Tab-separated table of C-alpha atoms in Angstrom:
chain	number	residue	atom	x	y	z
A	16	UNK	CA	0.000	0.000	0.000
A	17	UNK	CA	2.916	2.336	0.791
A	18	UNK	CA	4.314	1.772	-2.720
A	19	UNK	CA	0.945	2.612	-4.239
A	20	UNK	CA	0.904	5.819	-2.201
A	21	UNK	CA	4.365	6.633	-3.528
A	22	UNK	CA	3.124	5.974	-7.075
A	23	UNK	CA	0.142	8.255	-6.463
A	24	UNK	CA	2.364	11.003	-5.037
A	25	UNK	CA	4.795	10.945	-7.944
A	26	UNK	CA	1.954	10.696	-10.460
A	27	UNK	CA	0.458	13.806	-8.849
A	28	UNK	CA	3.735	15.717	-9.250
A	29	UNK	CA	4.310	14.565	-12.809
A	30	UNK	CA	0.638	15.047	-13.529
A	31	UNK	CA	0.578	18.565	-12.121
A	32	UNK	CA	3.443	19.625	-14.332
A	33	UNK	CA	1.919	17.830	-17.308
A	34	UNK	CA	-1.617	19.094	-16.821
A	35	UNK	CA	-0.658	22.645	-15.856
A	36	UNK	CA	1.918	22.699	-18.628
A	37	UNK	CA	-0.509	21.438	-21.233
A	38	UNK	CA	-3.111	23.875	-19.936
A	39	UNK	CA	-0.654	26.725	-20.383
A	40	UNK	CA	0.226	25.351	-23.790
A	41	UNK	CA	-3.439	25.683	-24.690
A	42	UNK	CA	-2.689	29.396	-24.804
A	43	UNK	CA	-0.852	28.636	-28.020
A	44	UNK	CA	-3.816	26.860	-29.585
A	45	UNK	CA	-6.155	29.888	-29.599
A	46	UNK	CA	-3.160	32.020	-30.540
A	47	UNK	CA	-2.230	29.879	-33.536
A	48	UNK	CA	-5.814	29.297	-34.649
A	49	UNK	CA	-6.416	33.049	-34.443
A	50	UNK	CA	-3.224	33.992	-36.291
A	51	UNK	CA	-3.323	31.197	-38.886
A	52	UNK	CA	-6.633	30.898	-40.694
A	53	UNK	CA	-7.955	27.564	-41.917
A	54	UNK	CA	-7.526	28.782	-45.484
A	55	UNK	CA	-3.813	29.554	-44.970
A	56	UNK	CA	-3.173	26.064	-43.603
A	57	UNK	CA	-0.614	27.478	-41.167
A	58	UNK	CA	-1.699	25.353	-38.241
A	59	UNK	CA	-1.814	22.404	-40.625
A	60	UNK	CA	1.910	22.936	-41.305
A	61	UNK	CA	2.585	22.962	-37.561
A	62	UNK	CA	0.556	19.773	-37.064
A	63	UNK	CA	2.253	18.019	-39.970
A	64	UNK	CA	5.842	18.933	-39.075
A	65	UNK	CA	5.422	18.078	-35.393
A	66	UNK	CA	4.131	14.667	-36.469
A	67	UNK	CA	7.389	14.071	-38.346
A	68	UNK	CA	9.255	15.315	-35.269
A	69	UNK	CA	7.462	12.804	-33.035
A	70	UNK	CA	8.450	9.967	-35.369
A	71	UNK	CA	12.064	11.191	-35.500
A	72	UNK	CA	12.130	11.328	-31.679
A	73	UNK	CA	11.276	7.634	-31.463
A	74	UNK	CA	13.969	6.774	-34.004
A	75	UNK	CA	16.649	8.816	-32.244
A	76	UNK	CA	15.949	7.418	-28.771
A	77	UNK	CA	15.483	3.862	-30.212
A	78	UNK	CA	13.859	2.456	-27.078
A	79	UNK	CA	16.683	3.499	-24.762
A	80	UNK	CA	14.474	5.225	-22.178
A	81	UNK	CA	12.765	1.976	-21.192
A	82	UNK	CA	16.018	0.051	-21.673
A	83	UNK	CA	17.773	2.461	-19.313
A	84	UNK	CA	15.207	1.724	-16.576
A	85	UNK	CA	15.417	-2.023	-17.154
A	86	UNK	CA	19.215	-2.252	-16.997
A	87	UNK	CA	19.639	0.298	-14.197
A	88	UNK	CA	17.459	-1.938	-12.010
A	89	UNK	CA	19.343	-5.133	-12.805
A	90	UNK	CA	21.519	-6.276	-9.913
A	91	UNK	CA	24.368	-7.334	-12.198
A	92	UNK	CA	24.595	-3.932	-13.944
A	93	UNK	CA	26.257	-0.713	-12.783
A	94	UNK	CA	23.734	2.167	-13.098
A	95	UNK	CA	26.534	4.684	-13.772
A	96	UNK	CA	27.792	2.618	-16.711
A	97	UNK	CA	24.247	2.224	-17.992
A	98	UNK	CA	23.692	5.993	-17.919
A	99	UNK	CA	27.016	6.828	-19.554
A	100	UNK	CA	26.689	4.228	-22.300
A	101	UNK	CA	23.109	5.277	-23.031
A	102	UNK	CA	23.950	8.984	-23.264
A	103	UNK	CA	26.886	8.383	-25.603
A	104	UNK	CA	24.845	6.085	-27.844
A	105	UNK	CA	21.826	8.376	-28.101
A	106	UNK	CA	23.988	11.501	-28.413
A	107	UNK	CA	26.042	9.929	-31.222
A	108	UNK	CA	22.967	8.893	-33.189
A	109	UNK	CA	21.372	12.322	-32.700
A	110	UNK	CA	24.482	14.147	-33.901
A	111	UNK	CA	24.746	11.914	-36.993
A	112	UNK	CA	21.076	12.579	-37.752
A	113	UNK	CA	21.539	16.368	-37.614
A	114	UNK	CA	24.588	16.295	-39.876
A	115	UNK	CA	22.802	14.156	-42.450
A	116	UNK	CA	19.659	16.311	-42.479
A	117	UNK	CA	21.601	19.567	-42.796
A	118	UNK	CA	23.782	18.108	-45.562
A	119	UNK	CA	20.749	16.892	-47.524
A	120	UNK	CA	18.375	19.639	-46.401
A	121	UNK	CA	16.998	20.653	-49.784
A	122	UNK	CA	16.122	17.184	-51.123
A	123	UNK	CA	14.670	16.126	-47.761
A	124	UNK	CA	12.567	19.290	-47.514
A	125	UNK	CA	11.282	18.803	-51.054
A	126	UNK	CA	10.349	15.180	-50.334
A	127	UNK	CA	8.355	16.288	-47.270
A	128	UNK	CA	6.579	19.020	-49.224
A	129	UNK	CA	8.503	21.988	-47.784
A	130	UNK	CA	10.737	22.926	-50.688
A	131	UNK	CA	9.857	26.594	-50.168
A	132	UNK	CA	10.654	26.436	-46.446
A	133	UNK	CA	13.642	24.084	-45.973
A	134	UNK	CA	14.685	25.781	-42.745
A	135	UNK	CA	11.468	24.596	-41.087
A	136	UNK	CA	12.873	21.102	-41.457
A	137	UNK	CA	16.433	22.090	-40.538
A	138	UNK	CA	15.441	23.791	-37.300
A	139	UNK	CA	13.245	20.943	-36.172
A	140	UNK	CA	15.969	18.413	-36.996
A	141	UNK	CA	18.306	20.175	-34.561
A	142	UNK	CA	15.509	20.504	-32.034
A	143	UNK	CA	14.537	16.826	-32.069
A	144	UNK	CA	18.187	15.747	-31.789
A	145	UNK	CA	18.636	17.818	-28.626
A	146	UNK	CA	15.288	16.546	-27.335
A	147	UNK	CA	16.422	12.940	-27.811
A	148	UNK	CA	19.569	13.544	-25.751
A	149	UNK	CA	17.526	15.313	-23.076
A	150	UNK	CA	15.073	12.402	-22.980
A	151	UNK	CA	17.726	10.199	-21.372
A	152	UNK	CA	18.561	12.917	-18.851
A	153	UNK	CA	14.892	13.293	-17.983
A	154	UNK	CA	14.691	9.506	-17.638
A	155	UNK	CA	17.643	9.705	-15.242
A	156	UNK	CA	15.722	12.191	-13.091
A	157	UNK	CA	12.803	9.767	-12.988
A	158	UNK	CA	15.149	6.906	-12.077
A	159	UNK	CA	16.503	8.994	-9.201
A	160	UNK	CA	12.942	9.753	-8.097
A	161	UNK	CA	13.435	13.504	-8.594
A	162	UNK	CA	10.030	14.560	-9.904
A	163	UNK	CA	10.439	18.144	-8.672
A	164	UNK	CA	13.349	18.976	-10.970
A	165	UNK	CA	11.735	17.014	-13.773
A	166	UNK	CA	8.507	18.982	-13.430
A	167	UNK	CA	10.315	22.313	-12.978
A	168	UNK	CA	12.292	21.935	-16.217
A	169	UNK	CA	9.237	20.858	-18.168
A	170	UNK	CA	7.342	23.866	-16.863
A	171	UNK	CA	10.234	26.241	-17.567
A	172	UNK	CA	10.310	25.140	-21.192
A	173	UNK	CA	6.575	25.663	-21.572
A	174	UNK	CA	6.479	29.074	-19.864
A	175	UNK	CA	9.458	30.309	-21.865
A	176	UNK	CA	7.990	29.008	-25.124
A	177	UNK	CA	4.620	30.634	-24.445
A	178	UNK	CA	6.265	33.914	-23.502
A	179	UNK	CA	8.297	34.049	-26.699
A	180	UNK	CA	5.276	33.087	-28.794
A	181	UNK	CA	3.259	35.901	-27.266
A	182	UNK	CA	6.092	38.296	-28.075
A	183	UNK	CA	6.448	37.194	-31.698
A	184	UNK	CA	2.793	36.689	-32.546
A	185	UNK	CA	1.136	39.425	-30.476
A	186	UNK	CA	3.488	42.083	-29.120
A	187	UNK	CA	6.027	42.387	-31.950
A	188	UNK	CA	3.453	42.494	-34.799
A	189	UNK	CA	1.712	45.370	-33.025
A	190	UNK	CA	4.973	47.213	-32.312
A	191	UNK	CA	6.156	46.556	-35.870
A	192	UNK	CA	3.082	48.332	-37.238
A	193	UNK	CA	4.077	51.394	-35.195
A	194	UNK	CA	7.879	51.327	-35.500
A	195	UNK	CA	8.941	48.952	-38.292
A	196	UNK	CA	12.505	50.312	-38.463
A	197	UNK	CA	13.231	49.506	-34.812
A	198	UNK	CA	11.256	46.258	-34.343
A	199	UNK	CA	12.302	45.052	-37.778
A	200	UNK	CA	15.758	44.297	-36.399
A	201	UNK	CA	14.333	41.434	-34.263
A	202	UNK	CA	11.086	40.610	-36.064
A	203	UNK	CA	10.249	39.833	-39.681
A	204	UNK	CA	6.506	39.499	-40.454
A	205	UNK	CA	7.190	37.436	-43.577
A	206	UNK	CA	8.539	34.550	-41.475
A	207	UNK	CA	5.073	33.913	-40.045
A	208	UNK	CA	4.577	30.308	-38.951
A	209	UNK	CA	8.340	29.753	-39.156
A	210	UNK	CA	8.699	31.459	-35.781
A	211	UNK	CA	6.859	28.521	-34.190
A	212	UNK	CA	9.813	26.268	-35.002
A	213	UNK	CA	12.531	28.837	-34.276
A	214	UNK	CA	11.192	29.566	-30.796
A	215	UNK	CA	10.860	25.877	-30.007
A	216	UNK	CA	14.518	25.373	-30.881
A	217	UNK	CA	15.642	28.288	-28.707
A	218	UNK	CA	13.757	26.949	-25.680
A	219	UNK	CA	15.026	23.406	-26.163
A	220	UNK	CA	18.648	24.540	-26.284
A	221	UNK	CA	18.147	26.710	-23.193
A	222	UNK	CA	16.826	23.823	-21.080
A	223	UNK	CA	20.006	21.825	-21.730
A	224	UNK	CA	21.919	24.268	-19.523
A	225	UNK	CA	20.092	22.992	-16.431
A	226	UNK	CA	21.388	19.458	-16.968
A	227	UNK	CA	25.009	20.526	-16.496
A	228	UNK	CA	25.132	19.150	-12.885
A	229	UNK	CA	23.984	15.720	-14.091
A	230	UNK	CA	26.341	15.795	-17.089
A	231	UNK	CA	29.317	16.590	-14.864
A	232	UNK	CA	28.687	13.412	-12.876
A	233	UNK	CA	28.604	11.162	-15.949
A	234	UNK	CA	31.686	8.944	-16.285
A	235	UNK	CA	31.494	9.130	-20.118
A	236	UNK	CA	32.597	5.526	-20.429
A	237	UNK	CA	31.130	3.539	-23.310
A	238	UNK	CA	30.734	-0.157	-22.531
A	239	UNK	CA	30.450	-2.023	-25.836
A	240	UNK	CA	29.373	-5.306	-24.248
A	241	UNK	CA	26.715	-3.514	-22.222
A	242	UNK	CA	25.520	-1.690	-25.338
A	243	UNK	CA	25.093	-4.993	-27.189
A	244	UNK	CA	22.989	-6.354	-24.338
A	245	UNK	CA	20.936	-3.183	-24.226
A	246	UNK	CA	20.370	-3.179	-27.983
A	247	UNK	CA	19.166	-6.776	-27.891
A	248	UNK	CA	16.540	-5.590	-25.419
A	249	UNK	CA	15.736	-2.245	-27.048
A	250	UNK	CA	15.388	-3.061	-30.739
A	251	UNK	CA	11.926	-4.615	-30.332
A	252	UNK	CA	10.994	-1.553	-28.268
A	253	UNK	CA	12.162	0.593	-31.184
A	254	UNK	CA	9.864	-1.311	-33.534
A	255	UNK	CA	7.146	-0.997	-30.912
A	256	UNK	CA	7.845	2.729	-30.598
A	257	UNK	CA	7.746	3.303	-34.342
A	258	UNK	CA	4.444	1.482	-34.621
A	259	UNK	CA	3.139	3.277	-31.536
A	260	UNK	CA	4.045	6.753	-32.708
A	261	UNK	CA	2.675	6.032	-36.165
A	262	UNK	CA	-0.577	5.169	-34.424
A	263	UNK	CA	-0.536	8.771	-33.143
A	264	UNK	CA	0.922	10.592	-36.130
A	265	UNK	CA	0.452	8.554	-39.326
A	266	UNK	CA	-2.903	10.169	-39.986
A	267	UNK	CA	-1.404	13.657	-39.758
A	268	UNK	CA	1.553	12.650	-41.925
A	269	UNK	CA	-0.574	10.896	-44.544
A	270	UNK	CA	-3.511	13.296	-44.658
A	271	UNK	CA	-1.973	15.967	-46.944
A	272	UNK	CA	-0.772	13.188	-49.246
A	273	UNK	CA	-4.026	11.226	-49.630
A	274	UNK	CA	-6.783	13.768	-49.020
A	275	UNK	CA	-8.873	14.807	-52.014
A	276	UNK	CA	-9.749	18.124	-50.377
A	277	UNK	CA	-8.770	21.297	-52.220
A	278	UNK	CA	-7.046	22.586	-49.066
A	279	UNK	CA	-5.633	19.530	-47.255
A	280	UNK	CA	-3.515	21.571	-44.840
A	281	UNK	CA	-6.600	23.591	-43.908
A	282	UNK	CA	-8.540	20.399	-43.119
A	283	UNK	CA	-5.533	19.077	-41.226
A	284	UNK	CA	-5.499	22.328	-39.254
A	285	UNK	CA	-9.111	21.706	-38.154
A	286	UNK	CA	-8.358	18.117	-37.162
A	287	UNK	CA	-5.163	19.127	-35.359
A	288	UNK	CA	-6.879	21.940	-33.482
A	289	UNK	CA	-9.773	19.762	-32.305
A	290	UNK	CA	-7.398	16.948	-31.363
A	291	UNK	CA	-5.649	19.412	-29.052
A	292	UNK	CA	-8.861	19.800	-27.065
A	293	UNK	CA	-8.923	16.024	-26.614
A	294	UNK	CA	-5.330	15.923	-25.399
A	295	UNK	CA	-6.293	16.199	-21.733
A	296	UNK	CA	-6.493	12.402	-21.893
A	297	UNK	CA	-2.937	12.281	-23.190
A	298	UNK	CA	-1.868	14.426	-20.216
A	299	UNK	CA	-3.285	11.906	-17.774
A	300	UNK	CA	-1.788	8.868	-19.485
A	301	UNK	CA	1.579	10.591	-19.841
A	302	UNK	CA	1.651	11.603	-16.184
A	303	UNK	CA	0.766	8.048	-15.179
A	304	UNK	CA	3.489	6.669	-17.450
A	305	UNK	CA	6.235	8.871	-16.000
A	306	UNK	CA	5.619	7.504	-12.518
A	307	UNK	CA	4.437	4.005	-13.472
A	308	UNK	CA	7.403	2.895	-15.609
A	309	UNK	CA	10.128	3.081	-12.908
A	310	UNK	CA	7.556	1.888	-10.339
A	311	UNK	CA	6.799	-1.301	-12.272
A	312	UNK	CA	10.419	-2.336	-12.671
A	313	UNK	CA	11.239	-1.651	-9.016
A	314	UNK	CA	8.087	-3.506	-7.884
A	315	UNK	CA	8.623	-6.558	-10.100
A	316	UNK	CA	10.624	-8.496	-7.485
A	317	UNK	CA	7.866	-8.320	-4.851
A	318	UNK	CA	5.420	-11.168	-4.287
A	319	UNK	CA	2.247	-9.071	-4.587
A	320	UNK	CA	3.333	-7.195	-7.717
A	321	UNK	CA	0.623	-8.643	-9.980
A	322	UNK	CA	-2.124	-7.713	-7.561
A	323	UNK	CA	-0.718	-4.186	-7.457
A	324	UNK	CA	-0.682	-3.957	-11.273
A	325	UNK	CA	-4.328	-5.051	-11.371
A	326	UNK	CA	-5.303	-2.355	-8.864
A	327	UNK	CA	-3.379	0.275	-10.797
A	328	UNK	CA	-5.240	-0.670	-13.986
A	329	UNK	CA	-8.598	-0.423	-12.195
A	330	UNK	CA	-7.895	3.069	-10.884
A	331	UNK	CA	-6.442	4.197	-14.196
A	332	UNK	CA	-9.661	3.267	-16.005
A	333	UNK	CA	-11.815	4.934	-13.345
A	334	UNK	CA	-9.983	8.256	-13.583
A	335	UNK	CA	-9.614	8.319	-17.366
A	336	UNK	CA	-13.341	7.692	-17.780
A	337	UNK	CA	-13.996	10.488	-15.296
A	338	UNK	CA	-11.755	12.779	-17.354
A	339	UNK	CA	-13.614	11.797	-20.538
A	340	UNK	CA	-17.008	12.598	-19.020
A	341	UNK	CA	-15.750	15.867	-17.532
A	342	UNK	CA	-14.292	17.086	-20.828
A	343	UNK	CA	-17.399	16.168	-22.776
A	344	UNK	CA	-19.585	17.807	-20.120
A	345	UNK	CA	-17.725	21.085	-20.580
A	346	UNK	CA	-17.137	20.905	-24.339
A	347	UNK	CA	-19.333	23.980	-24.910
A	348	UNK	CA	-16.766	25.952	-22.917
A	349	UNK	CA	-13.604	24.143	-24.039
A	350	UNK	CA	-14.403	24.724	-27.706
A	351	UNK	CA	-13.422	28.366	-27.231
A	352	UNK	CA	-9.824	27.160	-26.890
A	353	UNK	CA	-9.749	27.034	-30.679
A	354	UNK	CA	-10.945	29.557	-33.248
A	355	UNK	CA	-14.517	29.437	-34.506
A	356	UNK	CA	-13.324	28.439	-37.968
A	357	UNK	CA	-12.143	25.169	-36.424
A	358	UNK	CA	-15.415	24.179	-34.680
A	359	UNK	CA	-16.589	22.086	-37.604
A	360	UNK	CA	-14.332	19.303	-36.340
A	361	UNK	CA	-15.524	19.167	-32.715
A	362	UNK	CA	-17.373	15.909	-33.294
A	363	UNK	CA	-14.087	13.965	-33.477
A	364	UNK	CA	-13.082	14.871	-29.897
A	365	UNK	CA	-14.866	11.961	-28.127
A	366	UNK	CA	-13.430	9.527	-30.682
A	367	UNK	CA	-9.891	10.794	-30.131
A	368	UNK	CA	-10.322	10.714	-26.337
A	369	UNK	CA	-11.644	7.147	-26.405
A	370	UNK	CA	-8.619	6.164	-28.497
A	371	UNK	CA	-6.327	7.775	-25.911
A	372	UNK	CA	-7.977	5.758	-23.124
A	373	UNK	CA	-7.297	2.536	-25.025
A	374	UNK	CA	-3.726	3.674	-25.631
A	375	UNK	CA	-3.296	4.167	-21.885
A	376	UNK	CA	-4.721	0.728	-21.136
A	377	UNK	CA	-2.419	-0.767	-23.759
A	378	UNK	CA	0.535	0.954	-22.123
A	379	UNK	CA	-0.417	-0.513	-18.728
A	380	UNK	CA	-0.797	-3.973	-20.266
A	381	UNK	CA	2.546	-3.691	-22.048
A	382	UNK	CA	4.640	-4.360	-18.958
A	383	UNK	CA	4.132	-8.115	-19.100
A	384	UNK	CA	6.453	-8.401	-22.119
A	385	UNK	CA	8.911	-5.853	-20.740
A	386	UNK	CA	9.200	-7.684	-17.410
A	387	UNK	CA	9.590	-11.071	-19.126
A	388	UNK	CA	12.037	-9.697	-21.732
A	389	UNK	CA	9.640	-10.623	-24.560
A	390	UNK	CA	9.592	-7.126	-26.013
A	391	UNK	CA	9.223	-8.513	-29.534
A	392	UNK	CA	5.551	-9.073	-28.725
A	393	UNK	CA	5.082	-5.340	-28.276
A	394	UNK	CA	6.404	-4.839	-31.783
A	395	UNK	CA	3.902	-7.377	-33.100
A	396	UNK	CA	0.931	-5.782	-31.330
A	397	UNK	CA	1.735	-2.206	-32.240
A	398	UNK	CA	2.713	-3.212	-35.746
A	399	UNK	CA	-0.639	-4.898	-36.363
A	400	UNK	CA	-2.499	-1.947	-34.841
A	401	UNK	CA	-0.485	0.486	-36.925
A	402	UNK	CA	-1.107	-1.483	-40.115
A	403	UNK	CA	-4.849	-1.331	-39.429
A	404	UNK	CA	-4.649	2.418	-38.765
A	405	UNK	CA	-2.747	3.141	-41.979
A	406	UNK	CA	-5.074	0.935	-44.030
A	407	UNK	CA	-8.174	2.677	-42.661
A	408	UNK	CA	-6.652	6.076	-43.387
A	409	UNK	CA	-5.712	5.185	-46.953
A	410	UNK	CA	-9.097	3.600	-47.697
A	411	UNK	CA	-11.440	6.062	-45.988
A	412	UNK	CA	-9.718	9.484	-45.766
A	413	UNK	CA	-10.307	10.298	-49.463
A	414	UNK	CA	-14.050	9.807	-48.883
A	415	UNK	CA	-14.658	10.814	-45.251
A	416	UNK	CA	-11.817	13.256	-44.554
A	417	UNK	CA	-10.371	13.654	-41.082
A	418	UNK	CA	-13.222	11.748	-39.384
A	419	UNK	CA	-11.607	8.629	-40.830
A	420	UNK	CA	-8.356	9.672	-39.126
A	421	UNK	CA	-10.059	9.693	-35.734
A	422	UNK	CA	-11.704	6.281	-36.217
A	423	UNK	CA	-8.470	4.829	-37.558
A	424	UNK	CA	-6.701	5.756	-34.308
A	425	UNK	CA	-9.553	4.251	-32.300
A	426	UNK	CA	-9.320	0.951	-34.192
A	427	UNK	CA	-5.520	0.830	-34.124
A	428	UNK	CA	-5.261	1.253	-30.350
A	429	UNK	CA	-8.214	-1.071	-29.770
A	430	UNK	CA	-6.608	-3.888	-31.738
A	431	UNK	CA	-3.227	-3.483	-30.002
A	432	UNK	CA	-4.914	-3.361	-26.581
A	433	UNK	CA	-6.898	-6.566	-27.123
A	434	UNK	CA	-3.942	-8.478	-28.559
A	435	UNK	CA	-1.698	-7.471	-25.644
A	436	UNK	CA	-4.281	-8.563	-23.095
A	437	UNK	CA	-5.012	-12.016	-24.527
A	438	UNK	CA	-1.388	-12.949	-25.257
A	439	UNK	CA	-0.244	-11.452	-21.942
A	440	UNK	CA	-2.627	-13.654	-19.990
A	441	UNK	CA	-0.766	-16.655	-21.373
A	442	UNK	CA	2.774	-15.549	-20.535
A	443	UNK	CA	2.231	-13.298	-17.506
A	444	UNK	CA	-1.314	-13.782	-16.184
A	445	UNK	CA	-2.743	-10.953	-14.089
A	446	UNK	CA	-6.204	-11.103	-12.603
A	447	UNK	CA	-7.495	-7.779	-13.886
A	448	UNK	CA	-10.958	-6.810	-12.552
A	449	UNK	CA	-12.585	-7.071	-15.980
A	450	UNK	CA	-16.134	-7.155	-14.648
A	451	UNK	CA	-15.664	-3.897	-12.727
A	452	UNK	CA	-13.786	-2.220	-15.575
A	453	UNK	CA	-16.454	-3.259	-18.079
A	454	UNK	CA	-19.198	-1.985	-15.796
A	455	UNK	CA	-17.520	1.397	-15.387
A	456	UNK	CA	-17.021	1.669	-19.162
A	457	UNK	CA	-20.703	0.881	-19.833
A	458	UNK	CA	-21.729	3.474	-17.241
A	459	UNK	CA	-19.564	6.107	-18.957
A	460	UNK	CA	-20.951	5.194	-22.388
A	461	UNK	CA	-24.533	5.474	-21.095
A	462	UNK	CA	-23.820	8.917	-19.647
A	463	UNK	CA	-22.176	10.040	-22.896
A	464	UNK	CA	-25.271	8.941	-24.844
A	465	UNK	CA	-27.352	11.147	-22.543
A	466	UNK	CA	-24.947	14.028	-23.279
A	467	UNK	CA	-25.338	13.483	-26.998
A	468	UNK	CA	-29.093	13.258	-27.243
A	469	UNK	CA	-30.280	15.559	-24.436
A	470	UNK	CA	-29.191	19.116	-25.221
A	471	UNK	CA	-30.385	22.639	-24.495
A	472	UNK	CA	-30.056	25.796	-26.517
A	473	UNK	CA	-28.459	27.589	-23.584
A	474	UNK	CA	-24.792	26.656	-23.203
A	475	UNK	CA	-24.808	26.928	-19.407
A	476	UNK	CA	-27.853	24.669	-19.106
A	477	UNK	CA	-25.947	22.051	-21.066
A	478	UNK	CA	-22.891	22.358	-18.830
A	479	UNK	CA	-24.944	22.198	-15.619
A	480	UNK	CA	-27.015	19.231	-16.840
A	481	UNK	CA	-23.918	17.262	-17.847
A	482	UNK	CA	-22.071	18.179	-14.657
A	483	UNK	CA	-24.886	16.525	-12.727
A	484	UNK	CA	-24.139	13.250	-14.511
A	485	UNK	CA	-20.431	13.593	-13.736
A	486	UNK	CA	-21.401	13.744	-10.064
A	487	UNK	CA	-23.648	10.708	-10.539
A	488	UNK	CA	-20.693	8.805	-12.036
A	489	UNK	CA	-18.481	9.774	-9.091
A	490	UNK	CA	-21.187	8.787	-6.598
A	491	UNK	CA	-21.669	5.355	-8.178
A	492	UNK	CA	-17.918	4.716	-8.341
A	493	UNK	CA	-17.399	5.693	-4.692
A	494	UNK	CA	-20.282	3.488	-3.581
A	495	UNK	CA	-19.082	0.468	-5.562
A	496	UNK	CA	-15.445	0.861	-4.521
A	497	UNK	CA	-16.419	1.263	-0.885
A	498	UNK	CA	-18.494	-1.908	-1.053
A	499	UNK	CA	-15.618	-3.798	-2.696
A	500	UNK	CA	-13.169	-2.508	-0.087
A	501	UNK	CA	-15.371	-3.760	2.751
A	502	UNK	CA	-15.838	-7.103	0.994
A	503	UNK	CA	-12.078	-7.571	0.495
A	504	UNK	CA	-11.364	-6.807	4.166
A	505	UNK	CA	-14.030	-9.252	5.347
A	506	UNK	CA	-12.605	-11.937	3.067
A	507	UNK	CA	-9.039	-11.351	4.277
A	508	UNK	CA	-10.129	-11.491	7.920
A	509	UNK	CA	-12.022	-14.723	7.289
A	510	UNK	CA	-8.959	-16.308	5.668
A	511	UNK	CA	-6.718	-15.066	8.486
A	512	UNK	CA	-9.003	-16.617	11.089
């Protein structure tokens, strides 16, 4: 129970930084959707390029975050050697990547559809390389159980990035209209959306400074034998990561290429903007992951570990369903996060959020193959899910537009989740409370149906009516969990006696 409390505490810290940070980042969504019209496709460019960046991040870290945790917790390995070897490997790959992209910048930019803006690609190549190196340092903070510094650096990046964006997209344009000769020395209005990528790079480089204390303590010794062992563990995770990130980004990468719309980047902008509203679910799953990954590996040697994993899954589902209902209850307010031109895509938000819940469940299930060193199974599951997602996009996007993107993600995560559960029960059986989880999911679905079909013309009536059902959900959950708690205690006492 104490370890679960520790997990909850660290999840709260990681979650606070993630949720507050993402909330602050929402300031950029109304800013970008106000500054970049749907017709210009500006926010579509941002969505598309950051999707490529996410894929590049997986390639450059090649599963070494999880591998670092696994090997640092092995009794026969020296954690200092693991850290040093990991940093050198990831840093070397990242540096090689940057040099290749900058050398072949023009042909790469043309292939990606940015022949007129090659520096968009160049800047983000440098940015993602630095991010990959920092990812191992952030993982080291998590390994050391230092959530405060982790959260502080994440928040610093976000606050700095927002501040610079407000300068370059609000303050400087206004000042430039009054004094172009003076402000023109630090601001060029023709750059436009390019500043999004420039400012991201500046903030990423700045954060590296705060890792100097950790870097000074690195031995900088590269253990070739250790690296071979780590790669044998990490390469399936790399395949898993590629498939996993494609589940999140393939639609946004493919959409401009396969859409029959006259303005594909404009449609992508709508989908990207509405998906941002749904990202509160990603905040929760990410916060849980940051604390849960080191927790699982440290807990694996204890006799009651499987019971603990089952409880963690139960509570994860309860709280993600609560988040889903809360977001959908307040959607009439949250929609103002994005510009009115983007509201035509609001109907995909519940689909995207449901997909994120299944992604979180899949992540929780994934530890059976990590703990048993059968990581190749993760590659199989995510690969099959990704193949389904890509196929659905290719077949249905030309006809149904970005709605097909949302359903493709739902199906991809659903398939991976189900495969991981059924195969996992064979190799690493865990008695998950399926009956309770299924009941909670059905309750949430029933409440969502009420949301959908009972509406009022007044926005505040809608919010109040839906909030009542959120409270009903909470009341039912508390009552059921209390009853189960009493039942478990009675059963334990009976066995003890």
